[in-house]
PDB file of C-alpha atoms in Angstrom:
ATOM      1  CA  MET A   1    -174.972 136.828  60.239  1.00 89.00           C
ATOM      2  CA  ASN A   2    -173.027 138.074  63.218  1.00 90.00           C
ATOM      3  CA  ILE A   3    -170.873 135.263  64.608  1.00 93.00           C
ATOM      4  CA  LYS A   4    -171.258 135.485  68.385  1.00 93.00           C
ATOM      5  CA  THR A   5    -170.371 131.945  69.422  1.00 94.00           C
ATOM      6  CA  VAL A   6    -168.991 128.949  67.572  1.00 94.00           C
ATOM      7  CA  GLU A   7    -168.132 125.611  69.088  1.00 93.00           C
ATOM      8  CA  LEU A   8    -166.933 122.303  67.697  1.00 93.00           C
ATOM      9  CA  GLU A   9    -169.739 120.274  69.229  1.00 94.00           C
ATOM     10  CA  THR A  10    -169.602 116.833  67.582  1.00 94.00           C
ATOM     11  CA  VAL A  11    -166.937 114.852  65.719  1.00 93.00           C
ATOM     12  CA  CYS A  12    -168.061 111.725  63.859  1.00 92.00           C
ATOM     13  CA  GLY A  13    -165.763 109.024  62.567  1.00 86.00           C
ATOM     14  CA  ILE A  14    -166.467 106.175  60.200  1.00 83.00           C
ATOM     15  CA  THR A  15    -168.427 104.128  62.738  1.00 84.00           C
ATOM     16  CA  SER A  16    -170.005 107.003  64.697  1.00 87.00           C
ATOM     17  CA  ASP A  17    -173.722 107.618  64.859  1.00 91.00           C
ATOM     18  CA  LEU A  18    -174.745 110.943  63.389  1.00 93.00           C
ATOM     19  CA  PRO A  19    -176.183 113.383  65.943  1.00 95.00           C
ATOM     20  CA  ALA A  20    -179.893 114.151  66.025  1.00 94.00           C
ATOM     21  CA  ASN A  21    -179.548 117.927  65.883  1.00 95.00           C
ATOM     22  CA  VAL A  22    -182.461 120.294  66.377  1.00 95.00           C
ATOM     23  CA  HIS A  23    -180.971 123.172  64.378  1.00 96.00           C
ATOM     24  CA  PRO A  24    -180.567 123.259  60.575  1.00 97.00           C
ATOM     25  CA  GLU A  25    -177.272 122.167  59.040  1.00 97.00           C
ATOM     26  CA  VAL A  26    -175.257 123.513  56.124  1.00 97.00           C
ATOM     27  CA  ALA A  27    -172.484 121.231  54.915  1.00 97.00           C
ATOM     28  CA  PHE A  28    -169.211 122.193  53.270  1.00 96.00           C
ATOM     29  CA  ALA A  29    -167.681 119.712  50.850  1.00 94.00           C
ATOM     30  CA  GLY A  30    -164.981 119.672  48.199  1.00 92.00           C
ATOM     31  CA  ARG A  31    -161.653 118.332  47.111  1.00 88.00           C
ATOM     32  CA  SER A  32    -158.944 118.074  49.725  1.00 80.00           C
ATOM     33  CA  ASN A  33    -156.980 120.972  48.249  1.00 84.00           C
ATOM     34  CA  ALA A  34    -159.896 123.360  47.703  1.00 86.00           C
ATOM     35  CA  GLY A  35    -159.166 125.418  50.820  1.00 88.00           C
ATOM     36  CA  LYS A  36    -162.112 124.270  52.949  1.00 91.00           C
ATOM     37  CA  SER A  37    -160.447 124.697  56.355  1.00 89.00           C
ATOM     38  CA  SER A  38    -159.233 128.183  55.465  1.00 92.00           C
ATOM     39  CA  LEU A  39    -162.723 129.105  54.265  1.00 94.00           C
ATOM     40  CA  ILE A  40    -164.341 127.889  57.499  1.00 93.00           C
ATOM     41  CA  ASN A  41    -161.823 129.839  59.600  1.00 93.00           C
ATOM     42  CA  CYS A  42    -162.514 132.916  57.496  1.00 95.00           C
ATOM     43  CA  LEU A  43    -166.290 132.554  57.827  1.00 95.00           C
ATOM     44  CA  MET A  44    -166.089 132.149  61.587  1.00 93.00           C
ATOM     45  CA  ASN A  45    -163.457 134.878  62.023  1.00 90.00           C
ATOM     46  CA  ARG A  46    -161.173 132.398  63.739  1.00 86.00           C
ATOM     47  CA  THR A  47    -157.612 131.489  62.876  1.00 76.00           C
ATOM     48  CA  LYS A  48    -157.411 127.917  64.125  1.00 70.00           C
ATOM     49  CA  LEU A  49    -160.994 126.683  64.399  1.00 77.00           C
ATOM     50  CA  ALA A  50    -160.619 124.263  61.491  1.00 72.00           C
ATOM     51  CA  ARG A  51    -157.162 122.760  61.157  1.00 56.00           C
ATOM     52  CA  THR A  52    -155.311 123.836  58.038  1.00 49.00           C
ATOM     53  CA  SER A  53    -152.292 122.061  56.622  1.00 43.00           C
ATOM     54  CA  SER A  54    -149.907 122.273  53.691  1.00 44.00           C
ATOM     55  CA  LYS A  55    -150.821 118.641  53.108  1.00 46.00           C
ATOM     56  CA  PRO A  56    -154.366 118.040  51.806  1.00 46.00           C
ATOM     57  CA  GLY A  57    -156.668 115.506  53.442  1.00 47.00           C
ATOM     58  CA  LYS A  58    -156.471 116.908  56.971  1.00 51.00           C
ATOM     59  CA  THR A  59    -160.194 116.545  57.657  1.00 56.00           C
ATOM     60  CA  GLN A  60    -160.907 112.850  58.141  1.00 77.00           C
ATOM     61  CA  THR A  61    -164.053 113.153  60.232  1.00 88.00           C
ATOM     62  CA  ILE A  62    -167.429 114.868  60.016  1.00 93.00           C
ATOM     63  CA  ASN A  63    -167.163 117.933  62.228  1.00 94.00           C
ATOM     64  CA  TYR A  64    -170.231 119.783  63.514  1.00 96.00           C
ATOM     65  CA  TYR A  65    -169.743 123.426  64.502  1.00 96.00           C
ATOM     66  CA  ASN A  66    -172.587 124.972  66.502  1.00 96.00           C
ATOM     67  CA  ILE A  67    -172.951 128.622  65.484  1.00 96.00           C
ATOM     68  CA  ASN A  68    -174.880 130.977  67.790  1.00 96.00           C
ATOM     69  CA  ASP A  69    -176.929 127.963  68.885  1.00 96.00           C
ATOM     70  CA  GLN A  70    -178.926 128.532  65.688  1.00 96.00           C
ATOM     71  CA  ILE A  71    -177.290 126.540  62.909  1.00 97.00           C
ATOM     72  CA  TYR A  72    -174.636 123.882  62.359  1.00 97.00           C
ATOM     73  CA  LEU A  73    -171.757 124.219  59.940  1.00 97.00           C
ATOM     74  CA  VAL A  74    -170.841 120.657  58.991  1.00 96.00           C
ATOM     75  CA  ASP A  75    -167.314 120.110  57.697  1.00 94.00           C
ATOM     76  CA  LEU A  76    -167.201 116.974  55.541  1.00 93.00           C
ATOM     77  CA  PRO A  77    -164.010 115.046  54.683  1.00 88.00           C
ATOM     78  CA  GLY A  78    -162.301 116.229  51.522  1.00 85.00           C
ATOM     79  CA  TYR A  79    -162.233 113.931  48.530  1.00 82.00           C
ATOM     80  CA  GLY A  80    -159.854 113.368  45.645  1.00 67.00           C
ATOM     81  CA  TYR A  81    -156.609 113.366  47.637  1.00 57.00           C
ATOM     82  CA  ALA A  82    -154.176 111.439  45.434  1.00 47.00           C
ATOM     83  CA  LYS A  83    -152.016 110.137  48.295  1.00 52.00           C
ATOM     84  CA  THR A  84    -154.967 108.619  50.132  1.00 51.00           C
ATOM     85  CA  SER A  85    -155.203 104.856  49.845  1.00 52.00           C
ATOM     86  CA  ARG A  86    -158.076 103.545  47.764  1.00 61.00           C
ATOM     87  CA  GLU A  87    -159.689 101.893  50.785  1.00 62.00           C
ATOM     88  CA  THR A  88    -159.443 105.067  52.875  1.00 57.00           C
ATOM     89  CA  ALA A  89    -160.921 107.094  50.028  1.00 57.00           C
ATOM     90  CA  LYS A  90    -163.832 104.650  49.859  1.00 69.00           C
ATOM     91  CA  GLU A  91    -164.391 104.980  53.609  1.00 69.00           C
ATOM     92  CA  TRP A  92    -164.454 108.766  53.384  1.00 62.00           C
ATOM     93  CA  GLY A  93    -166.847 108.488  50.441  1.00 78.00           C
ATOM     94  CA  ARG A  94    -169.153 106.247  52.460  1.00 83.00           C
ATOM     95  CA  MET A  95    -169.048 108.724  55.348  1.00 85.00           C
ATOM     96  CA  ILE A  96    -170.067 111.583  53.064  1.00 90.00           C
ATOM     97  CA  GLU A  97    -172.812 109.530  51.393  1.00 92.00           C
ATOM     98  CA  ARG A  98    -174.198 108.381  54.759  1.00 92.00           C
ATOM     99  CA  TYR A  99    -174.345 111.963  55.984  1.00 95.00           C
ATOM    100  CA  LEU A 100    -175.998 113.316  52.834  1.00 95.00           C
ATOM    101  CA  THR A 101    -178.661 110.599  52.812  1.00 95.00           C
ATOM    102  CA  SER A 102    -179.252 110.360  56.572  1.00 94.00           C
ATOM    103  CA  SER A 103    -179.172 113.878  58.002  1.00 95.00           C
ATOM    104  CA  LEU A 104    -182.691 115.100  58.695  1.00 93.00           C
ATOM    105  CA  LYS A 105    -181.582 118.707  59.185  1.00 96.00           C
ATOM    106  CA  LEU A 106    -179.368 119.227  56.131  1.00 97.00           C
ATOM    107  CA  ALA A 107    -180.602 122.361  54.371  1.00 96.00           C
ATOM    108  CA  ALA A 108    -177.854 123.103  51.830  1.00 96.00           C
ATOM    109  CA  VAL A 109    -174.411 122.058  50.663  1.00 97.00           C
ATOM    110  CA  PHE A 110    -171.658 124.495  49.775  1.00 97.00           C
ATOM    111  CA  LEU A 111    -169.347 122.740  47.333  1.00 97.00           C
ATOM    112  CA  LEU A 112    -165.852 124.191  46.994  1.00 96.00           C
ATOM    113  CA  VAL A 113    -163.923 124.270  43.732  1.00 96.00           C
ATOM    114  CA  ASP A 114    -160.712 126.078  42.792  1.00 95.00           C
ATOM    115  CA  ILE A 115    -161.616 129.150  40.743  1.00 96.00           C
ATOM    116  CA  ARG A 116    -158.501 128.709  38.596  1.00 95.00           C
ATOM    117  CA  HIS A 117    -159.531 125.316  37.237  1.00 95.00           C
ATOM    118  CA  ASP A 118    -162.532 123.563  35.763  1.00 94.00           C
ATOM    119  CA  PRO A 119    -164.457 121.381  38.237  1.00 94.00           C
ATOM    120  CA  THR A 120    -163.110 117.844  38.360  1.00 93.00           C
ATOM    121  CA  GLU A 121    -165.002 114.699  37.473  1.00 92.00           C
ATOM    122  CA  GLN A 122    -165.516 114.087  41.202  1.00 91.00           C
ATOM    123  CA  ASP A 123    -166.896 117.612  41.627  1.00 93.00           C
ATOM    124  CA  LEU A 124    -169.368 116.981  38.819  1.00 94.00           C
ATOM    125  CA  GLN A 125    -170.358 113.655  40.348  1.00 92.00           C
ATOM    126  CA  MET A 126    -171.004 115.371  43.669  1.00 92.00           C
ATOM    127  CA  ILE A 127    -173.099 118.136  42.083  1.00 93.00           C
ATOM    128  CA  ASN A 128    -175.087 115.540  40.150  1.00 92.00           C
ATOM    129  CA  TYR A 129    -175.594 113.398  43.259  1.00 92.00           C
ATOM    130  CA  LEU A 130    -176.771 116.378  45.313  1.00 93.00           C
ATOM    131  CA  ALA A 131    -179.225 117.289  42.549  1.00 91.00           C
ATOM    132  CA  TYR A 132    -180.482 113.696  42.552  1.00 92.00           C
ATOM    133  CA  LEU A 133    -181.035 113.919  46.319  1.00 93.00           C
ATOM    134  CA  GLY A 134    -182.792 117.263  45.907  1.00 92.00           C
ATOM    135  CA  ILE A 135    -180.323 119.099  48.141  1.00 93.00           C
ATOM    136  CA  GLU A 136    -179.793 122.790  47.478  1.00 93.00           C
ATOM    137  CA  THR A 137    -176.233 123.293  46.277  1.00 95.00           C
ATOM    138  CA  VAL A 138    -174.081 126.411  46.032  1.00 96.00           C
ATOM    139  CA  VAL A 139    -170.676 126.218  44.349  1.00 97.00           C
ATOM    140  CA  ILE A 140    -168.010 128.330  46.029  1.00 97.00           C
ATOM    141  CA  ALA A 141    -165.080 129.168  43.763  1.00 97.00           C
ATOM    142  CA  THR A 142    -162.212 129.537  46.239  1.00 97.00           C
ATOM    143  CA  LYS A 143    -158.815 131.215  45.955  1.00 96.00           C
ATOM    144  CA  ALA A 144    -160.261 134.216  44.129  1.00 97.00           C
ATOM    145  CA  ASP A 145    -157.302 136.294  45.321  1.00 97.00           C
ATOM    146  CA  LYS A 146    -155.106 134.275  42.941  1.00 96.00           C
ATOM    147  CA  LEU A 147    -156.762 136.050  40.000  1.00 96.00           C
ATOM    148  CA  LYS A 148    -157.006 139.696  39.068  1.00 96.00           C
ATOM    149  CA  ARG A 149    -160.379 141.221  39.926  1.00 93.00           C
ATOM    150  CA  SER A 150    -161.010 141.806  36.225  1.00 96.00           C
ATOM    151  CA  GLN A 151    -160.584 138.069  35.592  1.00 97.00           C
ATOM    152  CA  LEU A 152    -163.197 136.950  38.114  1.00 97.00           C
ATOM    153  CA  PRO A 153    -166.388 137.361  36.027  1.00 96.00           C
ATOM    154  CA  ARG A 154    -164.920 135.325  33.181  1.00 97.00           C
ATOM    155  CA  ALA A 155    -163.692 132.643  35.591  1.00 97.00           C
ATOM    156  CA  ILE A 156    -167.139 132.320  37.203  1.00 97.00           C
ATOM    157  CA  GLU A 157    -168.796 132.196  33.794  1.00 95.00           C
ATOM    158  CA  ARG A 158    -166.367 129.451  32.715  1.00 96.00           C
ATOM    159  CA  ILE A 159    -167.207 127.316  35.743  1.00 96.00           C
ATOM    160  CA  GLU A 160    -170.955 127.829  35.251  1.00 94.00           C
ATOM    161  CA  ARG A 161    -170.678 126.904  31.578  1.00 93.00           C
ATOM    162  CA  PHE A 162    -168.502 123.867  32.339  1.00 94.00           C
ATOM    163  CA  ILE A 163    -171.008 122.549  34.867  1.00 94.00           C
ATOM    164  CA  GLY A 164    -173.895 123.224  32.486  1.00 90.00           C
ATOM    165  CA  ASP A 165    -172.140 121.408  29.652  1.00 89.00           C
ATOM    166  CA  HIS A 166    -171.662 118.251  31.733  1.00 88.00           C
ATOM    167  CA  ILE A 167    -174.728 118.129  33.969  1.00 86.00           C
ATOM    168  CA  GLU A 168    -178.383 118.783  33.244  1.00 79.00           C
ATOM    169  CA  ILE A 169    -178.860 121.254  36.051  1.00 73.00           C
ATOM    170  CA  ARG A 170    -180.262 124.748  35.973  1.00 69.00           C
ATOM    171  CA  ASP A 171    -179.509 127.959  37.805  1.00 77.00           C
ATOM    172  CA  ILE A 172    -176.674 126.751  40.002  1.00 86.00           C
ATOM    173  CA  ILE A 173    -175.088 129.572  41.988  1.00 91.00           C
ATOM    174  CA  VAL A 174    -171.306 130.033  41.750  1.00 95.00           C
ATOM    175  CA  LEU A 175    -169.764 132.465  44.236  1.00 96.00           C
ATOM    176  CA  PRO A 176    -166.158 133.723  44.157  1.00 97.00           C
ATOM    177  CA  PHE A 177    -164.472 133.471  47.552  1.00 97.00           C
ATOM    178  CA  SER A 178    -161.120 134.365  49.055  1.00 97.00           C
ATOM    179  CA  SER A 179    -160.008 133.453  52.555  1.00 95.00           C
ATOM    180  CA  VAL A 180    -157.229 136.040  52.167  1.00 95.00           C
ATOM    181  CA  THR A 181    -159.326 139.093  51.222  1.00 96.00           C
ATOM    182  CA  LYS A 182    -162.601 137.760  52.694  1.00 96.00           C
ATOM    183  CA  GLN A 183    -164.331 138.330  49.378  1.00 97.00           C
ATOM    184  CA  GLY A 184    -167.605 136.406  49.364  1.00 97.00           C
ATOM    185  CA  ARG A 185    -167.706 135.957  53.150  1.00 97.00           C
ATOM    186  CA  GLU A 186    -170.820 138.058  53.646  1.00 96.00           C
ATOM    187  CA  ASP A 187    -172.554 136.333  50.721  1.00 96.00           C
ATOM    188  CA  VAL A 188    -172.091 132.908  52.329  1.00 96.00           C
ATOM    189  CA  LEU A 189    -173.143 134.164  55.760  1.00 96.00           C
ATOM    190  CA  ASP A 190    -176.253 135.761  54.235  1.00 96.00           C
ATOM    191  CA  MET A 191    -177.176 132.404  52.713  1.00 95.00           C
ATOM    192  CA  MET A 192    -176.756 130.740  56.084  1.00 95.00           C
ATOM    193  CA  ASP A 193    -179.020 133.414  57.589  1.00 95.00           C
ATOM    194  CA  GLN A 194    -181.599 132.553  54.956  1.00 94.00           C
ATOM    195  CA  VAL A 195    -181.462 128.906  55.993  1.00 94.00           C
ATOM    196  CA  ILE A 196    -182.213 129.936  59.596  1.00 92.00           C
ATOM    197  CA  GLU A 197    -185.103 132.129  58.455  1.00 91.00           C
ATOM    198  CA  ASN A 198    -186.575 129.352  56.312  1.00 89.00           C
ATOM    199  CA  GLU A 199    -186.344 126.940  59.243  1.00 82.00           C
ATOM    200  CA  GLY A 200    -188.370 129.338  61.378  1.00 72.00           C
ATOM    201  CA  GLN A 201    -191.183 129.692  58.861  1.00 61.00           C
TER     202      GLN A 201
END
């Protein structure tokens, strides 16, 4: 995919109605410290499209980015931020659940995990829930630049095995990604292209 235009088109809060989009949507989800904003900026070749912060939990809304007037990248609120109040965490959780169960154009979810660690209980719950809903899920193992290149295959295998040991799910894709080196960028964009192609069939 060649990114020609990208625009933050819609921002939805807790009480907002979700937009009735005509183009397919791919959603990005993950823990608040998984590097989601940096990944989105890297994908779109922008530096400040999605707001990054040294403090996790920056994304508190559902943000719809219109790409090439062909597909929407949907940035979901991060979960698992320890300093978030319990009530706020519940509200964010309800926002995510409402989107996942209500969007008529959602084609796939890219779930971010830190490549250096095993997926958390909340990550596993999300993967399981997406499988229950029948939503195609790709796990993106971020911060790949923090490991030596020779360590990456073993790290990916560990994450795949960990997910398989805890969830009855088959053939889940785990992609290494680095917002620093742009490793994995083309793989994710190719998958988004595939979503567009499938929509046109």
